[in-house]
GROMACS .gro file of C-alpha atoms in nm:
model
  276
    1UNK     CA    1   3.705   6.344  -1.925
    2UNK     CA    2   3.875   6.227  -2.273
    3UNK     CA    3   4.204   6.377  -2.164
    4UNK     CA    4   4.269   6.472  -1.816
    5UNK     CA    5   4.552   6.678  -1.962
    6UNK     CA    6   4.300   6.923  -2.145
    7UNK     CA    7   4.127   7.204  -2.008
    8UNK     CA    8   3.766   7.213  -2.142
    9UNK     CA    9   3.644   7.543  -2.218
   10UNK     CA   10   3.379   7.636  -1.941
   11UNK     CA   11   3.183   7.990  -1.886
   12UNK     CA   12   3.069   8.120  -1.529
   13UNK     CA   13   2.691   8.117  -1.529
   14UNK     CA   14   2.660   8.273  -1.185
   15UNK     CA   15   2.867   8.422  -0.883
   16UNK     CA   16   2.756   8.466  -0.518
   17UNK     CA   17   2.989   8.649  -0.292
   18UNK     CA   18   2.954   8.455   0.015
   19UNK     CA   19   3.228   8.713   0.186
   20UNK     CA   20   3.447   8.983   0.104
   21UNK     CA   21   3.703   8.743  -0.023
   22UNK     CA   22   3.513   8.414  -0.063
   23UNK     CA   23   3.283   8.347  -0.398
   24UNK     CA   24   3.069   8.078  -0.520
   25UNK     CA   25   3.099   8.032  -0.893
   26UNK     CA   26   2.852   7.838  -1.073
   27UNK     CA   27   2.989   7.713  -1.403
   28UNK     CA   28   2.896   7.519  -1.690
   29UNK     CA   29   3.105   7.340  -1.979
   30UNK     CA   30   3.072   7.522  -2.308
   31UNK     CA   31   3.042   7.135  -2.452
   32UNK     CA   32   2.665   7.062  -2.436
   33UNK     CA   33   2.778   6.687  -2.465
   34UNK     CA   34   3.078   6.710  -2.207
   35UNK     CA   35   2.853   6.906  -1.981
   36UNK     CA   36   2.596   6.644  -1.999
   37UNK     CA   37   2.824   6.374  -1.895
   38UNK     CA   38   2.995   6.575  -1.590
   39UNK     CA   39   2.967   6.392  -1.270
   40UNK     CA   40   3.151   6.412  -0.962
   41UNK     CA   41   3.155   6.178  -0.617
   42UNK     CA   42   3.137   6.374  -0.295
   43UNK     CA   43   3.472   6.501  -0.233
   44UNK     CA   44   3.643   6.503  -0.560
   45UNK     CA   45   3.805   6.834  -0.680
   46UNK     CA   46   3.847   7.025  -1.031
   47UNK     CA   47   4.161   7.203  -1.165
   48UNK     CA   48   4.044   7.559  -1.274
   49UNK     CA   49   4.261   7.693  -1.531
   50UNK     CA   50   4.265   8.072  -1.636
   51UNK     CA   51   4.433   8.141  -1.968
   52UNK     CA   52   4.788   8.258  -1.936
   53UNK     CA   53   4.802   8.266  -1.548
   54UNK     CA   54   4.798   7.862  -1.455
   55UNK     CA   55   4.556   7.675  -1.264
   56UNK     CA   56   4.475   7.548  -0.914
   57UNK     CA   57   4.276   7.241  -0.747
   58UNK     CA   58   3.955   7.367  -0.593
   59UNK     CA   59   3.708   7.108  -0.444
   60UNK     CA   60   3.380   7.054  -0.582
   61UNK     CA   61   3.085   7.209  -0.368
   62UNK     CA   62   2.809   7.072  -0.532
   63UNK     CA   63   2.606   7.067  -0.823
   64UNK     CA   64   2.284   7.253  -0.868
   65UNK     CA   65   2.047   7.291  -1.145
   66UNK     CA   66   2.331   7.103  -1.358
   67UNK     CA   67   2.597   7.380  -1.238
   68UNK     CA   68   2.917   7.299  -1.117
   69UNK     CA   69   2.979   7.486  -0.789
   70UNK     CA   70   3.302   7.588  -0.687
   71UNK     CA   71   3.365   7.820  -0.347
   72UNK     CA   72   3.689   7.971  -0.369
   73UNK     CA   73   3.862   8.193  -0.124
   74UNK     CA   74   4.116   8.473  -0.273
   75UNK     CA   75   4.430   8.386  -0.130
   76UNK     CA   76   4.674   8.335  -0.431
   77UNK     CA   77   4.738   8.478  -0.738
   78UNK     CA   78   4.508   8.257  -0.910
   79UNK     CA   79   4.225   8.198  -0.697
   80UNK     CA   80   4.238   8.602  -0.636
   81UNK     CA   81   4.151   8.640  -1.027
   82UNK     CA   82   3.891   8.358  -0.984
   83UNK     CA   83   3.701   8.551  -0.721
   84UNK     CA   84   3.701   8.822  -0.938
   85UNK     CA   85   3.590   8.674  -1.245
   86UNK     CA   86   3.190   8.740  -1.303
   87UNK     CA   87   2.903   8.589  -1.524
   88UNK     CA   88   3.002   8.538  -1.888
   89UNK     CA   89   3.359   8.483  -1.819
   90UNK     CA   90   3.561   8.219  -1.984
   91UNK     CA   91   3.810   7.985  -1.809
   92UNK     CA   92   3.893   7.606  -1.853
   93UNK     CA   93   3.796   7.300  -1.600
   94UNK     CA   94   3.971   6.970  -1.576
   95UNK     CA   95   3.817   6.683  -1.396
   96UNK     CA   96   3.669   6.553  -1.162
   97UNK     CA   97   3.984   6.415  -0.982
   98UNK     CA   98   4.068   6.230  -0.680
   99UNK     CA   99   3.845   5.994  -0.473
  100UNK     CA  100   3.547   6.046  -0.235
  101UNK     CA  101   3.417   6.091   0.097
  102UNK     CA  102   3.267   5.716   0.215
  103UNK     CA  103   2.919   5.795   0.241
  104UNK     CA  104   2.756   5.463   0.069
  105UNK     CA  105   3.007   5.274   0.323
  106UNK     CA  106   2.884   5.452   0.591
  107UNK     CA  107   2.533   5.368   0.526
  108UNK     CA  108   2.326   5.234   0.891
  109UNK     CA  109   2.615   5.455   1.093
  110UNK     CA  110   2.637   5.778   1.273
  111UNK     CA  111   2.773   6.032   1.058
  112UNK     CA  112   2.995   6.288   1.231
  113UNK     CA  113   3.140   6.627   1.035
  114UNK     CA  114   3.408   6.853   1.149
  115UNK     CA  115   3.515   7.130   0.938
  116UNK     CA  116   3.661   7.479   1.028
  117UNK     CA  117   3.678   7.762   0.796
  118UNK     CA  118   3.642   7.714   0.419
  119UNK     CA  119   3.656   7.348   0.521
  120UNK     CA  120   3.299   7.332   0.518
  121UNK     CA  121   3.262   7.343   0.112
  122UNK     CA  122   3.450   6.989   0.066
  123UNK     CA  123   3.180   6.816   0.291
  124UNK     CA  124   2.865   6.990   0.180
  125UNK     CA  125   2.768   6.794  -0.051
  126UNK     CA  126   2.817   6.471   0.163
  127UNK     CA  127   2.595   6.638   0.409
  128UNK     CA  128   2.331   6.676   0.122
  129UNK     CA  129   2.355   6.377  -0.003
  130UNK     CA  130   2.309   6.211   0.364
  131UNK     CA  131   1.993   6.428   0.423
  132UNK     CA  132   1.846   6.338   0.089
  133UNK     CA  133   1.875   5.963   0.175
  134UNK     CA  134   1.824   6.059   0.553
  135UNK     CA  135   1.697   5.697   0.652
  136UNK     CA  136   2.003   5.517   0.529
  137UNK     CA  137   2.165   5.652   0.813
  138UNK     CA  138   2.153   5.682   1.203
  139UNK     CA  139   2.259   6.035   1.364
  140UNK     CA  140   2.399   6.344   1.186
  141UNK     CA  141   2.645   6.525   1.382
  142UNK     CA  142   2.788   6.845   1.188
  143UNK     CA  143   3.061   7.058   1.369
  144UNK     CA  144   3.159   7.373   1.223
  145UNK     CA  145   3.426   7.625   1.345
  146UNK     CA  146   3.502   8.002   1.227
  147UNK     CA  147   3.705   8.271   1.352
  148UNK     CA  148   3.373   8.519   1.420
  149UNK     CA  149   3.019   8.435   1.357
  150UNK     CA  150   2.972   8.644   1.053
  151UNK     CA  151   3.251   8.421   0.853
  152UNK     CA  152   2.990   8.144   0.874
  153UNK     CA  153   2.921   8.066   0.526
  154UNK     CA  154   2.554   7.941   0.442
  155UNK     CA  155   2.411   8.026   0.817
  156UNK     CA  156   2.045   7.971   0.673
  157UNK     CA  157   2.161   7.610   0.586
  158UNK     CA  158   2.299   7.514   0.902
  159UNK     CA  159   1.945   7.650   1.060
  160UNK     CA  160   1.745   7.409   0.823
  161UNK     CA  161   1.994   7.119   0.888
  162UNK     CA  162   1.903   7.151   1.284
  163UNK     CA  163   1.557   7.096   1.193
  164UNK     CA  164   1.637   6.765   1.024
  165UNK     CA  165   1.545   6.447   1.264
  166UNK     CA  166   1.834   6.340   1.465
  167UNK     CA  167   2.054   6.594   1.337
  168UNK     CA  168   2.284   6.793   1.561
  169UNK     CA  169   2.439   7.103   1.468
  170UNK     CA  170   2.735   7.247   1.683
  171UNK     CA  171   2.901   7.581   1.585
  172UNK     CA  172   3.203   7.758   1.743
  173UNK     CA  173   3.368   8.090   1.708
  174UNK     CA  174   3.728   8.087   1.803
  175UNK     CA  175   3.784   8.459   1.834
  176UNK     CA  176   3.456   8.589   1.978
  177UNK     CA  177   3.465   8.720   2.323
  178UNK     CA  178   3.078   8.726   2.422
  179UNK     CA  179   2.846   8.431   2.398
  180UNK     CA  180   2.550   8.391   2.161
  181UNK     CA  181   2.244   8.173   2.100
  182UNK     CA  182   2.316   7.826   1.954
  183UNK     CA  183   2.725   7.932   1.941
  184UNK     CA  184   3.001   7.777   2.136
  185UNK     CA  185   3.340   7.973   2.203
  186UNK     CA  186   3.649   7.846   2.147
  187UNK     CA  187   3.779   7.596   1.864
  188UNK     CA  188   3.570   7.355   1.642
  189UNK     CA  189   3.773   7.068   1.837
  190UNK     CA  190   3.612   7.145   2.179
  191UNK     CA  191   3.268   7.057   2.035
  192UNK     CA  192   3.368   6.698   2.006
  193UNK     CA  193   3.270   6.667   2.385
  194UNK     CA  194   2.931   6.808   2.315
  195UNK     CA  195   2.835   6.586   2.039
  196UNK     CA  196   2.584   6.286   2.077
  197UNK     CA  197   2.685   5.985   1.867
  198UNK     CA  198   2.773   5.649   1.895
  199UNK     CA  199   3.160   5.631   1.914
  200UNK     CA  200   3.123   5.247   1.852
  201UNK     CA  201   2.933   5.280   1.526
  202UNK     CA  202   3.003   5.603   1.351
  203UNK     CA  203   3.204   5.725   1.060
  204UNK     CA  204   3.400   6.066   1.118
  205UNK     CA  205   3.467   6.289   0.805
  206UNK     CA  206   3.724   6.611   0.879
  207UNK     CA  207   3.827   6.916   0.637
  208UNK     CA  208   4.008   7.213   0.755
  209UNK     CA  209   4.338   7.362   0.872
  210UNK     CA  210   4.585   7.054   0.958
  211UNK     CA  211   4.623   7.185   1.311
  212UNK     CA  212   4.283   7.164   1.349
  213UNK     CA  213   4.258   6.808   1.210
  214UNK     CA  214   4.533   6.688   1.423
  215UNK     CA  215   4.331   6.818   1.750
  216UNK     CA  216   4.022   6.657   1.639
  217UNK     CA  217   4.229   6.332   1.583
  218UNK     CA  218   4.341   6.373   1.947
  219UNK     CA  219   3.990   6.453   2.083
  220UNK     CA  220   3.822   6.190   1.912
  221UNK     CA  221   4.070   5.914   2.013
  222UNK     CA  222   3.974   6.039   2.376
  223UNK     CA  223   3.616   6.019   2.339
  224UNK     CA  224   3.643   5.626   2.224
  225UNK     CA  225   3.618   5.665   1.848
  226UNK     CA  226   3.866   5.423   1.649
  227UNK     CA  227   4.059   5.615   1.396
  228UNK     CA  228   3.982   5.383   1.146
  229UNK     CA  229   3.652   5.496   1.121
  230UNK     CA  230   3.796   5.876   1.094
  231UNK     CA  231   3.845   6.041   0.723
  232UNK     CA  232   4.022   6.355   0.666
  233UNK     CA  233   4.063   6.553   0.339
  234UNK     CA  234   4.416   6.672   0.285
  235UNK     CA  235   4.520   7.004   0.085
  236UNK     CA  236   4.863   6.967  -0.105
  237UNK     CA  237   5.011   7.172  -0.400
  238UNK     CA  238   4.857   6.945  -0.673
  239UNK     CA  239   4.965   7.049  -0.999
  240UNK     CA  240   4.912   6.772  -1.245
  241UNK     CA  241   4.630   6.591  -1.049
  242UNK     CA  242   4.667   6.269  -1.200
  243UNK     CA  243   4.988   6.146  -0.990
  244UNK     CA  244   5.261   6.237  -1.210
  245UNK     CA  245   5.427   6.568  -1.107
  246UNK     CA  246   5.502   6.481  -0.735
  247UNK     CA  247   5.428   6.815  -0.613
  248UNK     CA  248   5.144   6.677  -0.386
  249UNK     CA  249   5.326   6.407  -0.251
  250UNK     CA  250   5.297   6.296   0.119
  251UNK     CA  251   5.533   5.962   0.195
  252UNK     CA  252   5.426   5.729  -0.038
  253UNK     CA  253   5.042   5.836  -0.144
  254UNK     CA  254   4.997   6.132  -0.405
  255UNK     CA  255   4.727   6.319  -0.246
  256UNK     CA  256   4.565   6.401  -0.613
  257UNK     CA  257   4.543   6.029  -0.711
  258UNK     CA  258   4.488   5.856  -0.388
  259UNK     CA  259   4.336   6.126  -0.212
  260UNK     CA  260   4.218   6.387  -0.140
  261UNK     CA  261   4.017   6.165   0.115
  262UNK     CA  262   4.193   5.930   0.333
  263UNK     CA  263   4.119   5.706   0.619
  264UNK     CA  264   4.319   5.827   0.890
  265UNK     CA  265   4.559   5.537   0.952
  266UNK     CA  266   4.651   5.511   0.603
  267UNK     CA  267   4.824   5.851   0.611
  268UNK     CA  268   4.855   5.905   1.018
  269UNK     CA  269   5.235   5.843   0.962
  270UNK     CA  270   5.325   6.097   0.755
  271UNK     CA  271   5.066   6.336   0.823
  272UNK     CA  272   5.187   6.366   1.196
  273UNK     CA  273   5.563   6.417   1.104
  274UNK     CA  274   5.664   6.775   1.078
  275UNK     CA  275   5.766   6.842   0.683
  276UNK     CA  276   5.546   6.649   0.539
   0.00000   0.00000   0.00000
């Protein structure tokens, strides 16, 4: 990234509508040298820019076949236009920005992922990397919550993960009324008591709505997990992405520059305060 302020021209190569309002875009930088050099760490984000409209931060879901994947929900003015893009459409891309999940530091430990809704997207690459280097880790526990079963993205992928040795996949639906095979009723935080992992030798990674993260922190603490072993990815109004504009500041840290991934004790004093 020669100039972090300058969006690089990119083009939509492929698009998959995951649900009625969620799409995965596969992007390629127009400059072949820039595209070949593009590299990201699990948990980082890009700024996606639509000419004449502006830009938004979107986590990098993964890279496959050399293409940068972003899974986007149509919730705002720009994200709705991004979801509406079709293959061949042009946009701008700045990034990658931010820090990453502590995948390398967690070698030799149990890995626990707790996500809800589209919070699963920022951890997909981390889970895939852990599975690709499976002997480097102990147990894998993947907990994902949605409102309805049909809201679950990449259901086949979760089924494949169930077949991975020493990998426990737990799914919950908070607004379903009837129990279904391999699903629990209720919030994802209710799955913590069903998860089987070593509370004294684990690294926990969480992403999702902030009430869910707060409830997960309480549940993990009650289970005996030290919060110094827990990490969270946060979202804020990131506009410059390089820690200058201050829109994403939470206490001392800038989410775009020091985050978006934080060790819980490093952000807890502000995260638990109303208004931050």
